[in-house]
mmCIF file of C-alpha atoms in Angstrom:
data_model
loop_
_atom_site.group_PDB
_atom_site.id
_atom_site.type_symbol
_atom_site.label_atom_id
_atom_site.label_comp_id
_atom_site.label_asym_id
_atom_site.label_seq_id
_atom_site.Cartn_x
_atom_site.Cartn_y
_atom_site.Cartn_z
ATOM 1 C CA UNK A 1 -79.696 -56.098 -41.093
ATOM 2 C CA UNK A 2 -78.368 -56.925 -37.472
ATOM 3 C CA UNK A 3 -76.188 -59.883 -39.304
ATOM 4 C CA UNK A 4 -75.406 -58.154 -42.070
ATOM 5 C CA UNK A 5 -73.782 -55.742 -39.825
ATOM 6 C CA UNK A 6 -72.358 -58.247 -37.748
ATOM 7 C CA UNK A 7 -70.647 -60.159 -40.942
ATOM 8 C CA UNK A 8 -69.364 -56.997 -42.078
ATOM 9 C CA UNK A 9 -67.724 -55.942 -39.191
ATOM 10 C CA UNK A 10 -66.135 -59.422 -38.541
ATOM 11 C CA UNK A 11 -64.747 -60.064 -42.339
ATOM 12 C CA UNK A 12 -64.097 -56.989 -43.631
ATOM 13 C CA UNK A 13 -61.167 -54.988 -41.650
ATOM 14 C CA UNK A 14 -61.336 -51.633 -41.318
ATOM 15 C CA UNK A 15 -64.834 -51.664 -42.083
ATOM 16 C CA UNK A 16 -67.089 -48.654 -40.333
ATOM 17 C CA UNK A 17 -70.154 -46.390 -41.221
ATOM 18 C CA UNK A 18 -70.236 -43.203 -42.394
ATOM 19 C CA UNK A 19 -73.329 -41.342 -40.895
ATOM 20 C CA UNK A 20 -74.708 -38.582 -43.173
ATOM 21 C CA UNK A 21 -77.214 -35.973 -41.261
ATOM 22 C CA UNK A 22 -79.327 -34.188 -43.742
ATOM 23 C CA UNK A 23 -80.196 -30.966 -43.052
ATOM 24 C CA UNK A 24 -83.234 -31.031 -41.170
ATOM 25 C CA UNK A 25 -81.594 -34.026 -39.246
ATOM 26 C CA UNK A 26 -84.647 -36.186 -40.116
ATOM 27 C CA UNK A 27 -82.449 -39.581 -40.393
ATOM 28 C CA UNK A 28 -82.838 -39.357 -36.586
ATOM 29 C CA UNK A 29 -86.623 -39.536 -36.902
ATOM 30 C CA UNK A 30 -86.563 -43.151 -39.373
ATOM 31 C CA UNK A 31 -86.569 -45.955 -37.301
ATOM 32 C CA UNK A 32 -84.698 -48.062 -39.533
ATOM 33 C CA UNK A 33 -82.264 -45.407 -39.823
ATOM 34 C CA UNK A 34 -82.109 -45.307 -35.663
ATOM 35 C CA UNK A 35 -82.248 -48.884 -35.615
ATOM 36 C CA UNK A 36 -79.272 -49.231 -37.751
ATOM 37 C CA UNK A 37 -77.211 -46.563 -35.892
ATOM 38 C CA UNK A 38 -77.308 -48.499 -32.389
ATOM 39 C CA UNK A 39 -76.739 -52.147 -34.317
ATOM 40 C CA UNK A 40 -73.788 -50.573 -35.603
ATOM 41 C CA UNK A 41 -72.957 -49.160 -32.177
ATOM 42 C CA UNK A 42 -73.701 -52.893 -30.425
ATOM 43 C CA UNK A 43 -71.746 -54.470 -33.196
ATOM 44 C CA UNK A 44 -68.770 -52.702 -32.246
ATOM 45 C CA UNK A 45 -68.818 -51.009 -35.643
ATOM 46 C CA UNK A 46 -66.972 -47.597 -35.697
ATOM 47 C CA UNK A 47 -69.404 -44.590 -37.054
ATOM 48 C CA UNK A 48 -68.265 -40.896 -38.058
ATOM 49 C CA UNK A 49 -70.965 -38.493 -39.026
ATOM 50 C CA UNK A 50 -70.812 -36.049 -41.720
ATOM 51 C CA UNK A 51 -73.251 -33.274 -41.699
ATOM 52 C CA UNK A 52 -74.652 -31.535 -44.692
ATOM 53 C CA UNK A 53 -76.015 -28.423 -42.888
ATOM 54 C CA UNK A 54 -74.909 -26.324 -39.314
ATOM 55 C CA UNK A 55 -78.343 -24.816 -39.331
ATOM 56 C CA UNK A 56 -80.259 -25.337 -36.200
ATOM 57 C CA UNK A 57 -77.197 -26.220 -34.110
ATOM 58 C CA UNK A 58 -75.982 -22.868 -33.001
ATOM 59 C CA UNK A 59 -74.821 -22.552 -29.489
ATOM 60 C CA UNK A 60 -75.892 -19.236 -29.238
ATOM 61 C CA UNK A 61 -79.118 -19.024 -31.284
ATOM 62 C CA UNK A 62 -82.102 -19.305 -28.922
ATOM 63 C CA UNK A 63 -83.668 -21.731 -30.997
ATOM 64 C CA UNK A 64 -83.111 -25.384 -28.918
ATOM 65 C CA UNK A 65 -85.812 -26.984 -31.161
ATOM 66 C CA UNK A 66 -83.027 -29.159 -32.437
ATOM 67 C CA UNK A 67 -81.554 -30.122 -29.091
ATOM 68 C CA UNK A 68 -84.707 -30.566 -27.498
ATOM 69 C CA UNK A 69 -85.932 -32.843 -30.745
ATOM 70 C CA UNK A 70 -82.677 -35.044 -30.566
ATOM 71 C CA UNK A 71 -82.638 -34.923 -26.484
ATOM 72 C CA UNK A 72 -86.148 -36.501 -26.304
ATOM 73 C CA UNK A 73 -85.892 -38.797 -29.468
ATOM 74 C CA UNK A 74 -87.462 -42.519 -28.741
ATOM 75 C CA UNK A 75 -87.730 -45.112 -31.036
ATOM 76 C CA UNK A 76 -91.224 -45.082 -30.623
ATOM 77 C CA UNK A 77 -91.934 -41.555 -31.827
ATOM 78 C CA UNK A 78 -89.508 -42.805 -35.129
ATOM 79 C CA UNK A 79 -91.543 -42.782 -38.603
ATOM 80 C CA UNK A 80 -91.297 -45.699 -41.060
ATOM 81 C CA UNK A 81 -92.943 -45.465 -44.433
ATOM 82 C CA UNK A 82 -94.534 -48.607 -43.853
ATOM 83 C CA UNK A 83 -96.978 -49.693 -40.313
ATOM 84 C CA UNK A 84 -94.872 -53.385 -41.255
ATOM 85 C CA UNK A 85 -91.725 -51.898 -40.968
ATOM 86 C CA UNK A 86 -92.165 -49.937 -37.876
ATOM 87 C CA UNK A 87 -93.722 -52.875 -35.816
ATOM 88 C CA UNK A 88 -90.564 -55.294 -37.119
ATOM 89 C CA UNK A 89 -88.099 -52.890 -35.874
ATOM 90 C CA UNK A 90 -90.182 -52.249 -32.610
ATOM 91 C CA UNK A 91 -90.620 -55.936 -32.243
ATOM 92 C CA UNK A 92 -87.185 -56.938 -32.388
ATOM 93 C CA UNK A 93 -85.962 -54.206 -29.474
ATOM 94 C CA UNK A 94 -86.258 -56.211 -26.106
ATOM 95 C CA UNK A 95 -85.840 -53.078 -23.990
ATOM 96 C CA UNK A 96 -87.519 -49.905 -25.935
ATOM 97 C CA UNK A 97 -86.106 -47.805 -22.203
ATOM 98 C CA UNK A 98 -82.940 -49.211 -23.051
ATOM 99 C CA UNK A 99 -82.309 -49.084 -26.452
ATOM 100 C CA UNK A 100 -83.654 -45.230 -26.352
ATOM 101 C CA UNK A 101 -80.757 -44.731 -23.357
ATOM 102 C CA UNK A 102 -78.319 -46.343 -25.884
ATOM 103 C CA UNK A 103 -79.881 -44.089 -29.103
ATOM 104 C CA UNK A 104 -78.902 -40.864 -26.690
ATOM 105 C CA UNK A 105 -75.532 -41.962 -25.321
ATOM 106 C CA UNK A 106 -74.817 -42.914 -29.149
ATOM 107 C CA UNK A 107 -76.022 -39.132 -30.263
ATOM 108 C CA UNK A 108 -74.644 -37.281 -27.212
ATOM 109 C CA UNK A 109 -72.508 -39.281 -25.135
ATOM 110 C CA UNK A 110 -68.626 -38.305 -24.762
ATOM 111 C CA UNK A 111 -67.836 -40.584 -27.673
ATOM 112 C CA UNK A 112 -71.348 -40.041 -29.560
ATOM 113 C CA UNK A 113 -72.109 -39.067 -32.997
ATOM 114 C CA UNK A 114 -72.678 -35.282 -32.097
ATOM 115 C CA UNK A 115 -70.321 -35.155 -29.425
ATOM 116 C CA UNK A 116 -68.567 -31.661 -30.671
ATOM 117 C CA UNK A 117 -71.370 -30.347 -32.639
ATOM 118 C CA UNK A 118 -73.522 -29.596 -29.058
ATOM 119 C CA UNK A 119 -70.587 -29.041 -26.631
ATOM 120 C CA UNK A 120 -72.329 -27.090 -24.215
ATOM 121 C CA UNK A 121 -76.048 -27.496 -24.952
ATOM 122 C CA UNK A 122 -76.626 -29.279 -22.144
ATOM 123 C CA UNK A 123 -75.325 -26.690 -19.992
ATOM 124 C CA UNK A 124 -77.171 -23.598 -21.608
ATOM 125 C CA UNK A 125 -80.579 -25.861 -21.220
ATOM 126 C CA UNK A 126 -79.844 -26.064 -17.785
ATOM 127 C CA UNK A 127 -79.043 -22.850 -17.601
ATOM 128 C CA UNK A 128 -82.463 -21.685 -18.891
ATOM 129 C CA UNK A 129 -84.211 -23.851 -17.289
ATOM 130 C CA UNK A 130 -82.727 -22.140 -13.729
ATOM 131 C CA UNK A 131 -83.156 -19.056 -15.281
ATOM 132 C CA UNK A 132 -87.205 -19.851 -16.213
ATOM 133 C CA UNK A 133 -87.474 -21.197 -11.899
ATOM 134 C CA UNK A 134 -85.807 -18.419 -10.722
ATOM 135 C CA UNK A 135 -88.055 -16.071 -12.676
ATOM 136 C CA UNK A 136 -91.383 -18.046 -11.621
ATOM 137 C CA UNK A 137 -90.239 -18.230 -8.113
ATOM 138 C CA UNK A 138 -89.302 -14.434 -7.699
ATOM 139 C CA UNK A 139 -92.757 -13.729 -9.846
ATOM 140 C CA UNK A 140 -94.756 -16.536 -7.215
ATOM 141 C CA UNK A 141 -92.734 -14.289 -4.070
ATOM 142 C CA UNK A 142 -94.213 -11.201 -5.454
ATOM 143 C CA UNK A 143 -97.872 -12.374 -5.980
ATOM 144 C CA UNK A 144 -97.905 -13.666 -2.494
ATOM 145 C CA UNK A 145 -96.549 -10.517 -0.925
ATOM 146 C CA UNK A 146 -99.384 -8.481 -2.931
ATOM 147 C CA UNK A 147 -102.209 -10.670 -0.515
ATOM 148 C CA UNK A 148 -100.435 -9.880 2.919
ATOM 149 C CA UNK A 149 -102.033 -7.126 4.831
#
C-alpha cells in the first residue's frame, strides 16, 4: 500500500485521507491501520480525523486510560487478524523506535491527528504524576520520622 499511497498523492491533486476513529479508538490498535496512517504521513499525504465518539477523552474525567493507551501505543503491541499480516507490516519498518516516535508525533504532535482533542493531557499527567511523588515523598518523610528516637 506504500505505492499506492505514493501514486495517489502524486496524480491525483488535492488528494488526502480522511481518518475515522471509532469509538473505542481501536483503529489505533490495527497495525495495518497504524501502518497506513504514518505512510500517509511520510508520503506527504494530508490526513483530517473525524471522530465518531468524545467518550474517553474528557479533560477533566479522571479516567486517562485513553491517553495513557494512545501515549504508549507501539507498533508492536498493534493486532492484525492474521500472524502473516502482522510480521509483513513489522518486516517492512526499518526502525520499529522510529516509526513508533513518528506514530506519536503523528497522534499528538502540534500538527497531529488529535492535536485539539487532548490539549492539555499532557500537562494534567504531569501534573498527577507530581502530585502521586509529592504524596509518596511526604508519606516516605513521615515513616522515617516515626523510627527516630
Amino acid at each position: 500500500f506504500d505505492d499506492m499511497m505514493a501514486e495517489l498523492s502524486g496524480r491525483v491533486q488535492g488528494f488526502w485521507q480522511l481518518v475515522v476513529v471509532d469509538p473505542s479508538f481501536g483503529i489505533f490498535s490495527r497495525a495495518w491501520c497504524v501502518a497506513e496512517l504514518v505512510q500517509a504521513s511520510i508520503s506527504g499525504i494530508p490526513q483530517n480525523v473525524m471522530l465518531l465518539s468524545r467518550r474517553g477523552i474528557d479533560l477533566y474525567s479522571d479516567d486517562m486510560t485513553l491517553y495513557r493507551k494512545l501515549a504508549t501505543l507501539t507498533v508492536t503491541g498493534c493486532k492484525a487478524s492474521r500472524k502473516e499480516d502482522k510480521e509483513a507490516i513489522l518486516s517492512g519498518i526499518v526502525d520499529v523506535q522510529s516509526f513508533d516516535a513518528r506514530l506519536q508525533d503523528l497522534i499528538f504532535g502540534d500538527s497531529g491527528l488529535m492535536r485539539q482533542t487532548f490539549v492539555g493531557f499532557g500537562l494534567s499527567d504531569a501534573a498527577v504524576r507530581t502530585a502521586r511523588r509529592l504524596s509518596s515523598l511526604s508519606q516516605a518523610s513521615f515513616s522515617l520520622g516515626s523510627f527516630r528516637a
